[in-house]
Amino acid sequence: MMQTFQFGPWKIAASEIFYISKLSLGLVNYKPIVPGRMCTVVYVLVLPRRVVPRFADLTSEEVTDLFHSAHTIAAVVEKEYKGESLTITLQDGPQAGQTVPHVHVHLIPRRAGDWANNDDIYGEIDQKEKELAKELKRKTAAVDNEERKPRTPEDMASEAAALRKLFAQAENIWSA
Ligand code: AMP
């Protein structure tokens, strides 16, 4: 059995993780965002291995490792997803739009014209996260009558496996 990790309340299979350092993880996203008139934007999350809801509660060693990891991953992901820039965000607390109570950095590849107005991306992230929070709540209540499929575990695993090869890993968490 492959190891699992926590992202807030959610169990994450190692197959959906593409990067591991001493204190951080890189995770492919469950639900990509879709700008109005372009294709889906797939993006990744970087988080501390320890479940810590708020940024201020990280140790300085975790902060250093998290941002070092985000820095390493950012360059690779931008190139890999043929971005021309990156939106890097951290929503710290529910009033800032955080839906998963576990610190995480969003690394979102950007291209010219992906959003008609550049800053519309923030409204899009916020809206999608609210929908996702509702959806995940329904799933945990075992009343999943939601037909809309975000991404399958296989799809996420295949993306993570492709990305994994591009990084030096601190541990091998992927062998069964
Ligand atoms: P935030 O609203 O800033 O807390 O962002 C939550 C992010 O976590 C969103 O981008 C979701 O798509 C993503 N997400 C939620 N649950 C999972 C999961 N089980 N696996 C991967 N990504 C997830």
mmCIF file of C-alpha atoms and ligand atoms in Angstrom:
data_model
loop_
_atom_site.group_PDB
_atom_site.id
_atom_site.type_symbol
_atom_site.label_atom_id
_atom_site.label_comp_id
_atom_site.label_asym_id
_atom_site.label_seq_id
_atom_site.Cartn_x
_atom_site.Cartn_y
_atom_site.Cartn_z
ATOM 1 C CA MET A 1 0.000 0.000 0.000
ATOM 2 C CA MET A 2 1.302 3.418 -0.936
ATOM 3 C CA GLN A 3 1.730 5.960 1.828
ATOM 4 C CA THR A 4 -0.914 8.682 2.289
ATOM 5 C CA PHE A 5 -0.564 12.273 3.448
ATOM 6 C CA GLN A 6 -2.988 14.860 4.799
ATOM 7 C CA PHE A 7 -4.105 18.035 3.090
ATOM 8 C CA GLY A 8 -6.212 19.565 5.862
ATOM 9 C CA PRO A 9 -8.979 17.026 6.443
ATOM 10 C CA TRP A 10 -8.354 15.213 3.144
ATOM 11 C CA LYS A 11 -6.272 12.116 2.642
ATOM 12 C CA ILE A 12 -3.902 12.441 -0.302
ATOM 13 C CA ALA A 13 -2.453 9.433 -2.067
ATOM 14 C CA ALA A 14 1.291 9.536 -2.712
ATOM 15 C CA SER A 15 0.402 9.055 -6.390
ATOM 16 C CA GLU A 16 -0.997 12.634 -6.453
ATOM 17 C CA ILE A 17 2.188 14.093 -4.995
ATOM 18 C CA PHE A 18 4.943 15.092 -7.401
ATOM 19 C CA TYR A 19 7.475 16.618 -5.021
ATOM 20 C CA ILE A 20 8.658 15.890 -1.508
ATOM 21 C CA SER A 21 11.241 17.698 0.606
ATOM 22 C CA LYS A 22 12.037 17.363 4.287
ATOM 23 C CA LEU A 23 9.044 19.498 5.345
ATOM 24 C CA SER A 24 6.961 20.210 2.233
ATOM 25 C CA LEU A 25 4.942 18.552 -0.515
ATOM 26 C CA GLY A 26 3.979 19.435 -4.081
ATOM 27 C CA LEU A 27 0.472 18.301 -4.982
ATOM 28 C CA VAL A 28 -1.390 18.361 -8.282
ATOM 29 C CA ASN A 29 -4.690 20.180 -8.065
ATOM 30 C CA TYR A 30 -8.019 18.423 -7.706
ATOM 31 C CA LYS A 31 -9.975 21.050 -9.531
ATOM 32 C CA PRO A 32 -8.298 23.231 -12.127
ATOM 33 C CA ILE A 33 -9.733 26.627 -12.907
ATOM 34 C CA VAL A 34 -11.213 27.568 -16.249
ATOM 35 C CA PRO A 35 -10.883 31.115 -17.438
ATOM 36 C CA GLY A 36 -13.869 32.399 -19.382
ATOM 37 C CA ARG A 37 -12.659 31.938 -22.893
ATOM 38 C CA MET A 38 -9.600 29.699 -22.765
ATOM 39 C CA CYS A 39 -8.770 26.106 -21.985
ATOM 40 C CA THR A 40 -8.456 24.686 -18.490
ATOM 41 C CA VAL A 41 -5.564 26.000 -16.413
ATOM 42 C CA VAL A 42 -3.947 23.126 -14.567
ATOM 43 C CA TYR A 43 -1.874 24.214 -11.635
ATOM 44 C CA VAL A 44 -0.170 22.911 -8.526
ATOM 45 C CA LEU A 45 -0.110 23.457 -4.782
ATOM 46 C CA VAL A 46 2.845 23.475 -2.379
ATOM 47 C CA LEU A 47 2.178 22.768 1.291
ATOM 48 C CA PRO A 48 3.923 21.922 4.549
ATOM 49 C CA ARG A 49 3.882 18.217 5.404
ATOM 50 C CA ARG A 50 2.526 19.052 8.836
ATOM 51 C CA VAL A 51 -1.160 20.069 8.892
ATOM 52 C CA VAL A 52 -0.968 23.731 9.915
ATOM 53 C CA PRO A 53 -4.010 25.893 9.153
ATOM 54 C CA ARG A 54 -2.463 29.367 9.299
ATOM 55 C CA PHE A 55 0.756 30.814 7.920
ATOM 56 C CA ALA A 56 1.724 32.406 11.252
ATOM 57 C CA ASP A 57 1.694 28.968 12.885
ATOM 58 C CA LEU A 58 4.457 27.541 10.699
ATOM 59 C CA THR A 59 7.904 27.228 12.244
ATOM 60 C CA SER A 60 10.644 29.240 10.563
ATOM 61 C CA GLU A 61 12.162 25.991 9.313
ATOM 62 C CA GLU A 62 8.815 25.125 7.669
ATOM 63 C CA VAL A 63 8.543 28.600 6.119
ATOM 64 C CA THR A 64 12.043 28.316 4.686
ATOM 65 C CA ASP A 65 11.403 24.841 3.319
ATOM 66 C CA LEU A 66 7.958 25.810 1.927
ATOM 67 C CA PHE A 67 9.239 28.833 0.035
ATOM 68 C CA HIS A 68 12.386 27.104 -1.084
ATOM 69 C CA SER A 69 10.150 24.317 -2.454
ATOM 70 C CA ALA A 70 7.762 26.813 -4.091
ATOM 71 C CA HIS A 71 10.764 28.555 -5.666
ATOM 72 C CA THR A 72 12.138 25.283 -7.049
ATOM 73 C CA ILE A 73 8.748 24.097 -8.323
ATOM 74 C CA ALA A 74 7.723 27.467 -9.798
ATOM 75 C CA ALA A 75 10.392 27.529 -12.495
ATOM 76 C CA VAL A 76 9.761 23.928 -13.536
ATOM 77 C CA VAL A 77 5.977 24.190 -13.580
ATOM 78 C CA GLU A 78 5.944 27.426 -15.576
ATOM 79 C CA LYS A 79 8.104 25.828 -18.251
ATOM 80 C CA GLU A 80 6.319 22.479 -18.189
ATOM 81 C CA TYR A 81 2.857 24.042 -18.605
ATOM 82 C CA LYS A 82 4.146 26.503 -21.178
ATOM 83 C CA GLY A 83 3.352 29.505 -19.046
ATOM 84 C CA GLU A 84 4.806 32.929 -19.631
ATOM 85 C CA SER A 85 4.320 34.130 -16.060
ATOM 86 C CA LEU A 86 2.983 32.757 -12.777
ATOM 87 C CA THR A 87 0.335 33.830 -10.317
ATOM 88 C CA ILE A 88 1.621 32.785 -6.888
ATOM 89 C CA THR A 89 -0.983 33.058 -4.133
ATOM 90 C CA LEU A 90 -1.466 32.028 -0.544
ATOM 91 C CA GLN A 91 -4.961 32.548 0.902
ATOM 92 C CA ASP A 92 -4.351 32.694 4.648
ATOM 93 C CA GLY A 93 -7.583 32.143 6.574
ATOM 94 C CA PRO A 94 -11.239 31.739 5.519
ATOM 95 C CA GLN A 95 -11.877 35.475 5.163
ATOM 96 C CA ALA A 96 -9.046 35.538 2.629
ATOM 97 C CA GLY A 97 -10.718 32.749 0.628
ATOM 98 C CA GLN A 98 -8.909 29.752 2.143
ATOM 99 C CA THR A 99 -11.171 26.702 1.963
ATOM 100 C CA VAL A 100 -8.741 23.976 3.031
ATOM 101 C CA PRO A 101 -7.421 24.691 6.553
ATOM 102 C CA HIS A 102 -3.839 23.774 5.713
ATOM 103 C CA VAL A 103 -1.354 26.391 4.482
ATOM 104 C CA HIS A 104 -0.790 26.043 0.727
ATOM 105 C CA VAL A 105 0.763 28.102 -2.034
ATOM 106 C CA HIS A 106 -0.986 28.109 -5.430
ATOM 107 C CA LEU A 107 1.407 28.188 -8.412
ATOM 108 C CA ILE A 108 -0.682 29.037 -11.471
ATOM 109 C CA PRO A 109 0.940 29.283 -14.911
ATOM 110 C CA ARG A 110 -0.293 32.327 -16.822
ATOM 111 C CA ARG A 111 -0.389 33.162 -20.508
ATOM 112 C CA ALA A 112 -1.203 36.269 -22.462
ATOM 113 C CA GLY A 113 -4.978 36.643 -22.736
ATOM 114 C CA ASP A 114 -5.892 33.761 -20.418
ATOM 115 C CA TRP A 115 -8.123 36.105 -18.436
ATOM 116 C CA ALA A 116 -9.499 39.134 -20.205
ATOM 117 C CA ASN A 117 -8.613 41.273 -17.193
ATOM 118 C CA ASN A 118 -5.557 40.017 -15.408
ATOM 119 C CA ASP A 119 -6.894 40.350 -11.875
ATOM 120 C CA ASP A 120 -10.105 38.452 -12.732
ATOM 121 C CA ILE A 121 -8.130 35.356 -11.786
ATOM 122 C CA TYR A 122 -8.681 36.145 -8.091
ATOM 123 C CA GLY A 123 -12.487 36.176 -8.448
ATOM 124 C CA GLU A 124 -12.233 32.945 -10.409
ATOM 125 C CA ILE A 125 -10.129 31.240 -7.732
ATOM 126 C CA ASP A 126 -12.494 32.421 -5.025
ATOM 127 C CA GLN A 127 -15.633 31.253 -6.841
ATOM 128 C CA LYS A 128 -14.200 27.851 -7.732
ATOM 129 C CA GLU A 129 -12.965 27.270 -4.205
ATOM 130 C CA LYS A 130 -16.406 28.041 -2.776
ATOM 131 C CA GLU A 131 -18.011 25.549 -5.158
ATOM 132 C CA LEU A 132 -15.356 23.002 -4.263
ATOM 133 C CA ALA A 133 -15.849 23.488 -0.530
ATOM 134 C CA LYS A 134 -19.562 22.720 -0.977
ATOM 135 C CA GLU A 135 -18.794 19.712 -3.131
ATOM 136 C CA LEU A 136 -16.280 18.277 -0.662
ATOM 137 C CA LYS A 137 -18.739 18.801 2.187
ATOM 138 C CA ARG A 138 -21.329 16.767 0.293
ATOM 139 C CA LYS A 139 -18.800 14.014 -0.371
ATOM 140 C CA THR A 140 -17.878 13.664 3.291
ATOM 141 C CA ALA A 141 -21.566 13.566 4.161
ATOM 142 C CA ALA A 142 -21.730 10.578 1.756
ATOM 143 C CA VAL A 143 -24.492 12.216 -0.239
ATOM 144 C CA ASP A 144 -22.528 12.607 -3.397
ATOM 145 C CA ASN A 145 -25.137 13.288 -6.024
ATOM 146 C CA GLU A 146 -22.787 15.683 -7.792
ATOM 147 C CA GLU A 147 -22.444 14.634 -11.418
ATOM 148 C CA ARG A 148 -19.826 17.203 -12.259
ATOM 149 C CA LYS A 149 -16.496 15.401 -12.176
ATOM 150 C CA PRO A 150 -13.483 17.538 -11.235
ATOM 151 C CA ARG A 151 -10.507 15.233 -11.981
ATOM 152 C CA THR A 152 -10.121 11.534 -11.552
ATOM 153 C CA PRO A 153 -7.411 10.076 -9.275
ATOM 154 C CA GLU A 154 -5.903 8.475 -12.401
ATOM 155 C CA ASP A 155 -5.678 11.807 -14.162
ATOM 156 C CA MET A 156 -4.043 13.418 -11.129
ATOM 157 C CA ALA A 157 -1.665 10.464 -10.687
ATOM 158 C CA SER A 158 -0.577 10.618 -14.295
ATOM 159 C CA GLU A 159 0.168 14.351 -14.076
ATOM 160 C CA ALA A 160 2.060 13.866 -10.780
ATOM 161 C CA ALA A 161 4.102 10.992 -12.238
ATOM 162 C CA ALA A 162 5.178 13.134 -15.190
ATOM 163 C CA LEU A 163 6.168 16.066 -12.962
ATOM 164 C CA ARG A 164 7.900 13.869 -10.373
ATOM 165 C CA LYS A 165 10.729 13.041 -12.773
ATOM 166 C CA LEU A 166 11.675 16.708 -12.977
ATOM 167 C CA PHE A 167 12.674 17.074 -9.317
ATOM 168 C CA ALA A 168 15.258 15.720 -6.890
ATOM 169 C CA GLN A 169 13.155 14.070 -4.173
ATOM 170 C CA ALA A 170 14.010 13.913 -0.455
ATOM 171 C CA GLU A 171 12.377 10.482 -0.062
ATOM 172 C CA ASN A 172 10.852 7.773 -2.195
ATOM 173 C CA ILE A 173 7.214 7.746 -1.091
ATOM 174 C CA TRP A 174 5.965 6.209 -4.313
ATOM 175 C CA SER A 175 7.091 2.613 -4.214
ATOM 176 C CA ALA A 176 4.337 0.388 -2.908
HETATM 177 P P1 AMP B 1 -7.912 27.518 -1.037
HETATM 178 O O1 AMP B 1 -9.277 27.937 -1.408
HETATM 179 O O2 AMP B 1 -6.881 28.585 -1.185
HETATM 180 O O3 AMP B 1 -7.924 26.862 0.321
HETATM 181 O O4 AMP B 1 -7.465 26.399 -2.094
HETATM 182 C C1 AMP B 1 -7.813 25.055 -1.997
HETATM 183 C C2 AMP B 1 -7.202 24.367 -3.193
HETATM 184 O O5 AMP B 1 -7.059 22.998 -2.883
HETATM 185 C C3 AMP B 1 -8.032 24.427 -4.457
HETATM 186 O O6 AMP B 1 -7.215 24.835 -5.527
HETATM 187 C C4 AMP B 1 -8.543 23.005 -4.669
HETATM 188 O O7 AMP B 1 -8.715 22.692 -6.024
HETATM 189 C C5 AMP B 1 -7.465 22.211 -3.992
HETATM 190 N N1 AMP B 1 -7.892 20.936 -3.435
HETATM 191 C C6 AMP B 1 -8.871 20.710 -2.556
HETATM 192 N N2 AMP B 1 -8.932 19.404 -2.210
HETATM 193 C C7 AMP B 1 -7.939 18.800 -2.860
HETATM 194 C C8 AMP B 1 -7.465 17.453 -2.943
HETATM 195 N N3 AMP B 1 -8.050 16.476 -2.269
HETATM 196 N N4 AMP B 1 -6.412 17.199 -3.738
HETATM 197 C C9 AMP B 1 -5.815 18.194 -4.432
HETATM 198 N N5 AMP B 1 -6.211 19.479 -4.397
HETATM 199 C C10 AMP B 1 -7.261 19.781 -3.641
#
